[in-house]
């Protein structure tokens, strides 16, 4: 078979997924519909890719790869309802919202993802009164496999499917988000013993909008982060302190520590203990998106599991045992976040309060036995894997975790009966 002239190699951010596929770069909804119709008529497939920040093969194209960076503009601002094209990066969205005195109610750790990519995998931040970013979606405009342009709002039966659609239902060309007035966060970050963090969670959650913590493997130490809304931006981080903490220490120094640990694995527990002891406390204020998101320059691979919130202590107990028996060392801290329930069928937090446990390994370090062991623990507790982060589940196993799994499949059958938008990952997690 000859390779098409415009076929190009692509890799994701984590450099653990790659493929060669023919490239499509539509600049308008009309071009998307033409390309989708052509694919459907000729029995070809299209996989849309956003910023390539998923660790799973969810965005891997095996036939045609559609980039939507030319469809990344602002469509309309109507009070707190903001409509943007699907390819807009969250960083651009945040800037535009700030210019309009608005903000996303919650965000994850970074702002590099596209709006469509972020909602499609259930991207989330932390905060028990918040769920995934997709829960802020009021309307999604899709180009479906028959080339139709369909706008889905709350009254459409497909609405609970299209907001976290895994890229399986069509090309998202526009998204309407319900935003909130711009707000300031007071961030409080401090090292603590893990036991004290776990003991304090129930007290801190109601008092703070956003609570999370990082646990350092082989230690009883954690870094607690609490953010709450305030009215004055009166304690901004100085430029130097911001650069020192969020760029130099979190990226440059951390990169060096990871490189040493990978070369001399026996040093990892000591490095983890030293890193945990080196943590310092800081309190500052800032615009919400600047507090939520920071640059991540050190490459890693990641798995993240959602479990019912009450199951968190059991998962952490088991994790300590996993660290002790793994044939290699774990360098990255474990990140723990919390969200409230939503009604989106394939949202990890569907119908319950959640704890998210994210496990990482430095790029190039072994991870599969670690991730599989964590998955076994979380699966037994009814856990749901993040669609954009590594996991090993298949459709039969995921059906047991999502009460509305079959309803989602019925929407998929209706919108994409010939599987124009599928790939190997979707065949695995949804069925062929
Ligand atoms: C450093 C880093 C930090 C992260 N932090 C967080 C975090 O804090 N919280 C969290 O929950 N996740 C986090 N993630 C995961 C990330 O948010 C998700 O994987 C997200 O889906 C990536 O968005 P993307 O634009 O890169 O989409 P891609 O990875 O490119 O694509 C993801 C899915 O969206 C589909 N898609 C993309 N655009 C469209 C479109 N226009 N129409 C239809 N389908 C489309 C793709 O086909 C694919 O199925 C992080 C990832 C990295 C690498």
XYZ file of C-alpha atoms and ligand atoms in Angstrom:
485
model
C 0.000 0.000 0.000
C 1.386 3.455 -0.879
C 1.437 6.142 1.810
C -0.697 9.192 0.838
C 1.349 12.302 -0.028
C 0.049 14.340 2.914
C 0.399 11.559 5.500
C 2.319 12.751 8.540
C 3.610 11.256 11.767
C 2.032 12.541 14.991
C 2.861 11.944 18.639
C 0.931 12.949 21.739
C 2.280 15.167 24.540
C 3.376 12.172 26.620
C 5.192 10.642 23.592
C 3.621 7.264 24.317
C 1.225 7.325 21.327
C 2.050 7.896 17.698
C 0.719 7.159 14.245
C 1.013 8.132 10.617
C -2.212 9.339 9.004
C -3.430 11.556 6.217
C -3.963 15.098 7.457
C -7.151 17.183 7.161
C -7.149 20.823 8.299
C -10.652 22.250 7.772
C -11.128 25.973 8.280
C -14.924 26.097 8.335
C -17.981 24.035 9.220
C -18.645 23.613 5.480
C -15.199 22.101 4.989
C -15.756 19.742 7.924
C -19.085 18.555 6.498
C -17.555 17.998 3.050
C -14.655 16.004 4.489
C -16.913 13.947 6.758
C -19.333 13.187 3.903
C -16.432 12.119 1.699
C -15.094 9.830 4.402
C -18.535 8.280 4.987
C -19.140 7.733 1.267
C -15.770 6.096 0.689
C -15.726 3.936 3.832
C -12.879 5.903 5.433
C -12.348 7.025 9.022
C -11.588 10.417 10.578
C -10.102 10.980 14.008
C -10.111 14.548 15.304
C -7.178 15.529 17.447
C -7.131 18.483 19.821
C -3.862 19.368 21.572
C -2.783 15.728 21.841
C -2.725 15.823 25.643
C -4.380 12.433 26.174
C -2.155 9.570 27.290
C -4.531 6.918 25.969
C -4.758 6.171 22.256
C -8.121 7.983 22.177
C -6.859 10.568 19.666
C -4.766 8.200 17.531
C -5.790 8.235 13.851
C -5.251 5.201 11.676
C -6.674 6.664 8.464
C -7.333 10.431 8.424
C -6.361 12.848 11.207
C -8.382 16.029 11.422
C -6.696 19.012 13.086
C -9.109 21.745 14.102
C -6.659 24.514 15.025
C -8.085 26.669 12.211
C -11.462 26.475 13.952
C -10.480 28.065 17.246
C -12.318 31.388 17.346
C -14.867 33.129 19.545
C -18.402 32.807 18.168
C -20.555 34.770 20.632
C -20.791 36.142 24.152
C -24.335 36.352 25.479
C -24.219 37.307 29.147
C -22.571 34.352 30.890
C -23.090 32.040 27.898
C -19.993 31.949 25.724
C -19.828 30.063 22.434
C -16.450 29.142 20.960
C -15.205 26.896 18.200
C -14.135 23.453 19.379
C -10.452 23.869 18.523
C -9.924 26.827 20.855
C -7.215 26.110 23.470
C -8.284 26.618 27.084
C -5.492 29.223 27.462
C -7.142 31.359 24.752
C -10.575 30.750 26.256
C -9.355 31.940 29.663
C -7.901 35.143 28.194
C -11.068 35.912 26.240
C -13.268 35.220 29.257
C -11.140 37.524 31.432
C -11.523 40.291 28.825
C -15.298 39.913 29.206
C -15.192 39.838 33.018
C -15.921 36.094 32.995
C -14.217 32.820 33.933
C -14.698 29.070 33.835
C -16.075 27.972 37.229
C -13.319 25.390 37.583
C -10.291 24.168 35.629
C -7.706 21.386 35.708
C -3.948 21.737 36.194
C -3.075 23.020 32.739
C -4.641 25.123 29.994
C -3.084 23.579 26.879
C -6.048 21.382 25.918
C -8.645 22.411 23.365
C -12.189 23.044 24.569
C -13.542 20.101 22.524
C -10.723 17.767 23.582
C -11.043 18.674 27.246
C -14.781 18.106 27.470
C -14.658 14.930 25.360
C -12.577 12.969 27.893
C -14.164 14.307 31.091
C -11.346 16.681 32.024
C -11.847 17.978 35.564
C -10.274 20.013 38.306
C -10.973 19.712 42.004
C -13.875 20.920 44.155
C -16.710 18.977 45.691
C -19.263 21.521 44.420
C -17.965 21.117 40.840
C -17.830 18.265 38.360
C -16.128 17.917 34.972
C -15.576 20.884 32.655
C -18.268 19.282 30.473
C -20.845 20.036 33.155
C -20.504 23.733 32.188
C -21.529 22.931 28.612
C -24.940 24.301 27.571
C -24.798 23.346 23.888
C -22.620 21.295 21.549
C -22.678 21.631 17.766
C -21.550 18.454 16.037
C -20.946 17.474 12.450
C -22.241 13.928 12.516
C -21.254 11.046 10.261
C -23.935 11.847 7.666
C -22.507 15.370 7.272
C -25.376 17.042 9.149
C -24.700 19.956 11.505
C -26.645 19.313 14.726
C -26.858 21.559 17.784
C -27.624 19.684 21.018
C -28.966 21.505 24.067
C -30.379 20.323 27.408
C -33.710 19.269 25.869
C -32.099 16.901 23.329
C -32.090 13.201 24.287
C -28.460 13.000 23.085
C -27.300 15.813 25.412
C -26.089 13.530 28.250
C -23.964 11.706 25.666
C -22.470 14.479 23.535
C -20.833 16.459 26.354
C -18.380 13.634 27.193
C -18.465 11.882 23.834
C -14.891 10.466 23.642
C -14.677 11.833 20.085
C -16.936 8.956 19.050
C -20.047 10.889 18.018
C -18.854 13.462 15.477
C -16.720 16.550 15.022
C -17.405 19.194 17.683
C -17.370 22.492 15.843
C -18.889 24.732 18.507
C -19.384 24.593 22.259
C -21.487 26.927 24.407
C -20.192 27.224 27.964
C -22.006 28.601 30.994
C -19.351 30.782 32.586
C -19.340 32.740 35.820
C -18.274 36.281 36.717
C -14.481 36.501 36.928
C -13.236 35.698 40.429
C -10.159 35.823 42.597
C -8.829 32.823 44.492
C -6.880 32.784 47.718
C -4.499 29.835 47.449
C -3.082 28.189 50.530
C -0.449 25.504 49.956
C 1.366 23.764 52.789
C 3.257 20.570 53.563
C 1.547 18.267 56.065
C 1.597 14.695 57.238
C -0.634 12.525 55.073
C -2.573 11.317 58.121
C -3.355 14.917 59.081
C -4.485 15.700 55.549
C -6.877 12.737 55.527
C -8.185 13.665 58.969
C -8.825 17.276 57.920
C -10.563 16.774 54.579
C -14.146 16.727 55.878
C -13.544 19.976 57.712
C -11.780 21.773 54.838
C -14.045 20.737 51.964
C -17.062 22.856 52.983
C -14.842 25.851 53.800
C -12.829 25.825 50.589
C -14.016 25.737 46.996
C -11.143 23.574 45.803
C -9.095 21.077 47.854
C -6.440 18.686 46.594
C -3.206 17.121 47.784
C -0.059 15.432 46.539
C 1.284 12.441 48.478
C 5.002 11.654 48.241
C 5.604 7.880 47.811
C 7.674 6.116 50.515
C 6.845 8.925 52.963
C 3.973 10.028 55.187
C 4.212 13.519 53.711
C 1.878 15.451 51.467
C 1.411 18.917 50.026
C -2.110 20.224 50.679
C -3.642 22.825 48.363
C -6.757 24.759 49.300
C -8.266 27.506 47.154
C -11.198 29.679 48.089
C -12.910 32.641 46.509
C -12.101 36.094 47.918
C -12.993 39.577 46.777
C -9.556 41.244 46.721
C -6.463 40.318 44.739
C -4.337 41.733 47.534
C -1.598 39.098 47.905
C -0.384 38.390 44.381
C 2.685 36.206 43.988
C 5.632 38.323 43.010
C 7.005 37.577 39.565
C 10.167 36.041 41.014
C 8.325 33.833 43.554
C 5.877 32.700 40.858
C 8.707 31.775 38.510
C 10.719 30.152 41.316
C 7.868 27.905 42.545
C 5.854 27.177 39.420
C 8.578 27.027 36.825
C 12.072 26.656 38.290
C 11.294 24.292 41.222
C 8.291 22.488 39.686
C 9.880 22.035 36.278
C 13.668 22.618 36.091
C 14.633 21.225 39.515
C 12.009 18.479 39.375
C 13.299 17.424 35.942
C 16.794 17.047 37.447
C 15.492 15.020 40.407
C 13.554 12.709 38.060
C 16.576 12.214 35.818
C 18.757 11.208 38.801
C 16.061 8.846 40.085
C 15.684 7.191 36.717
C 19.452 6.670 36.407
C 19.916 5.469 40.023
C 16.556 3.961 41.121
C 17.826 3.155 44.629
C 17.918 6.912 45.341
C 14.188 7.403 44.676
C 12.844 6.923 48.232
C 15.485 9.364 49.537
C 14.770 11.841 46.748
C 11.048 11.557 47.511
C 11.669 12.200 51.220
C 13.996 15.136 50.466
C 11.504 16.618 47.965
C 8.681 16.265 50.504
C 10.769 17.857 53.274
C 11.810 20.662 50.918
C 8.186 21.702 50.362
C 7.305 25.087 51.710
C 4.060 26.848 52.539
C 2.753 29.768 50.531
C -0.401 31.836 50.489
C -1.282 34.119 47.621
C -4.157 35.505 45.591
C -4.651 35.500 41.851
C -7.150 35.423 39.015
C -8.844 32.011 39.014
C -7.316 30.610 35.838
C -3.838 31.703 36.899
C -4.215 29.879 40.217
C -5.730 26.713 38.704
C -3.293 26.231 35.812
C 0.489 26.148 35.677
C 3.036 25.000 33.093
C 3.979 21.302 33.054
C 7.302 20.871 31.295
C 8.486 17.580 32.813
C 7.119 14.742 30.673
C 5.397 11.805 32.326
C 2.874 9.029 31.763
C -0.264 8.975 33.852
C -3.262 6.944 34.913
C -6.087 8.538 36.896
C -8.930 6.696 38.589
C -12.155 8.048 39.932
C -13.585 6.159 42.933
C -16.528 6.926 45.231
C -15.169 9.516 47.644
C -15.585 7.266 50.689
C -13.228 4.689 49.127
C -10.208 7.022 49.132
C -8.541 5.803 52.384
C -8.716 2.203 51.189
C -7.062 3.100 47.879
C -4.258 4.970 49.656
C -3.661 2.039 52.037
C -3.381 -0.308 49.081
C -1.110 2.126 47.245
C 1.429 2.011 50.063
C 1.490 -1.785 49.724
C 1.871 -1.499 45.938
C 4.874 0.842 46.344
C 6.498 -1.693 48.668
C 6.167 -4.645 46.308
C 6.817 -3.089 42.875
C 10.048 -4.191 41.177
C 10.863 -0.532 40.455
C 10.503 2.791 42.248
C 7.769 5.389 41.876
C 9.040 8.948 41.547
C 6.024 11.149 41.023
C 3.750 12.149 43.898
C 0.195 10.803 43.836
C -2.333 13.560 43.103
C -5.731 13.387 44.832
C -8.686 15.575 43.830
C -12.420 15.665 44.552
C -15.528 16.434 42.519
C -19.297 16.376 42.939
C -21.829 14.367 40.922
C -23.074 15.146 37.431
C -25.590 13.618 35.030
C -23.378 13.082 31.991
C -23.498 9.419 31.023
C -19.766 8.797 30.509
C -18.557 11.339 33.045
C -16.353 9.657 35.644
C -18.354 11.427 38.332
C -21.753 10.340 36.998
C -24.175 10.262 39.925
C -21.743 10.385 42.844
C -19.189 12.331 44.850
C -15.764 11.329 43.663
C -12.156 11.133 44.694
C -9.657 11.065 41.824
C -6.324 9.334 42.345
C -3.718 10.138 39.703
C -0.525 8.079 39.458
C 2.398 9.096 37.273
C 5.818 7.921 36.202
C 8.615 9.997 34.688
C 8.805 9.564 30.921
C 10.769 6.452 29.992
C 10.394 4.870 33.459
C 8.464 1.572 33.767
C 4.818 2.051 34.677
C 2.598 -0.799 33.524
C 2.812 -3.094 36.602
C 2.210 -0.018 38.799
C -0.789 1.215 36.835
C -2.284 -2.280 36.540
C -1.979 -2.813 40.292
C -3.697 0.513 41.025
C -6.366 -0.294 38.460
C -7.100 -3.628 40.114
C -7.690 -1.900 43.461
C -9.852 0.865 41.983
C -11.874 -1.438 39.736
C -12.858 -3.550 42.725
C -14.147 -0.378 44.401
C -16.336 0.534 41.407
C -13.720 2.949 40.015
C -13.859 4.598 36.610
C -10.685 5.374 34.622
C -10.127 8.815 33.097
C -10.731 8.438 29.347
C -7.656 10.470 28.488
C -5.254 8.709 30.875
C -3.794 5.240 30.599
C -5.898 2.283 31.652
C -6.496 -1.288 30.563
C -10.289 -1.677 30.730
C -12.518 -2.798 27.861
C -16.193 -2.315 26.994
C -17.401 -5.357 28.933
C -15.671 -4.168 32.081
C -16.632 -0.489 31.676
C -20.304 -1.362 31.199
C -20.373 -2.445 34.849
C -18.950 0.921 35.960
C -21.322 3.213 34.029
C -25.076 2.765 34.619
C -25.924 4.525 31.311
C -23.219 2.856 29.206
C -25.733 1.191 26.861
C -27.633 4.451 26.409
C -24.398 6.029 25.225
C -23.820 3.154 22.803
C -27.336 3.626 21.413
C -26.567 7.292 20.667
C -23.303 6.239 19.030
C -25.148 3.710 16.864
C -27.571 6.419 15.802
C -25.003 9.160 15.093
C -22.170 7.066 13.697
C -23.578 3.703 12.553
C -20.683 3.059 10.148
C -17.998 4.094 12.652
C -16.446 6.918 10.660
C -15.060 8.303 13.948
C -13.753 5.131 15.544
C -10.217 3.939 16.200
C -8.670 0.988 18.051
C -9.089 2.651 21.448
C -12.796 3.333 20.911
C -13.312 -0.200 19.599
C -11.788 -1.431 22.853
C -13.650 0.782 25.318
C -16.995 1.022 23.514
C -16.997 -2.081 21.330
C -16.516 -2.146 17.578
C 0.335 17.690 31.395
C -1.110 17.246 31.415
C -1.955 17.713 32.413
C -3.289 17.294 32.457
N -4.088 17.752 33.455
C -5.365 17.297 33.560
C -6.202 17.724 34.620
O -5.826 18.540 35.467
N -7.462 17.189 34.686
C -7.908 16.264 33.775
O -9.036 15.777 33.910
N -7.151 15.882 32.740
C -5.897 16.393 32.600
N -5.129 16.002 31.532
C -5.747 15.169 30.484
C -6.337 16.065 29.377
O -7.113 17.111 29.921
C -7.282 15.233 28.471
O -6.628 14.119 27.969
C -7.858 16.089 27.326
O -8.775 15.313 26.605
C -6.809 16.582 26.362
O -7.369 17.544 25.480
P -6.780 17.684 24.008
O -7.304 18.943 23.403
O -5.321 17.505 24.024
O -7.512 16.462 23.290
P -6.864 15.197 22.563
O -6.080 14.428 23.543
O -6.190 15.638 21.332
O -8.205 14.401 22.195
C -8.991 13.840 23.208
C -10.299 13.329 22.623
O -11.084 14.436 22.178
C -11.469 14.222 20.841
N -11.570 15.526 20.193
C -10.688 16.535 20.229
N -11.167 17.573 19.504
C -12.367 17.183 19.024
C -13.358 17.797 18.222
N -13.237 19.050 17.776
N -14.470 17.092 17.912
C -14.630 15.836 18.372
N -13.751 15.207 19.140
C -12.620 15.880 19.462
C -10.387 13.359 20.240
O -10.824 12.693 19.085
C -10.140 12.420 21.398
O -11.148 11.467 21.411
C -3.804 16.402 31.460
C -2.950 15.952 30.437
C -1.616 16.368 30.418
C -0.712 15.870 29.322
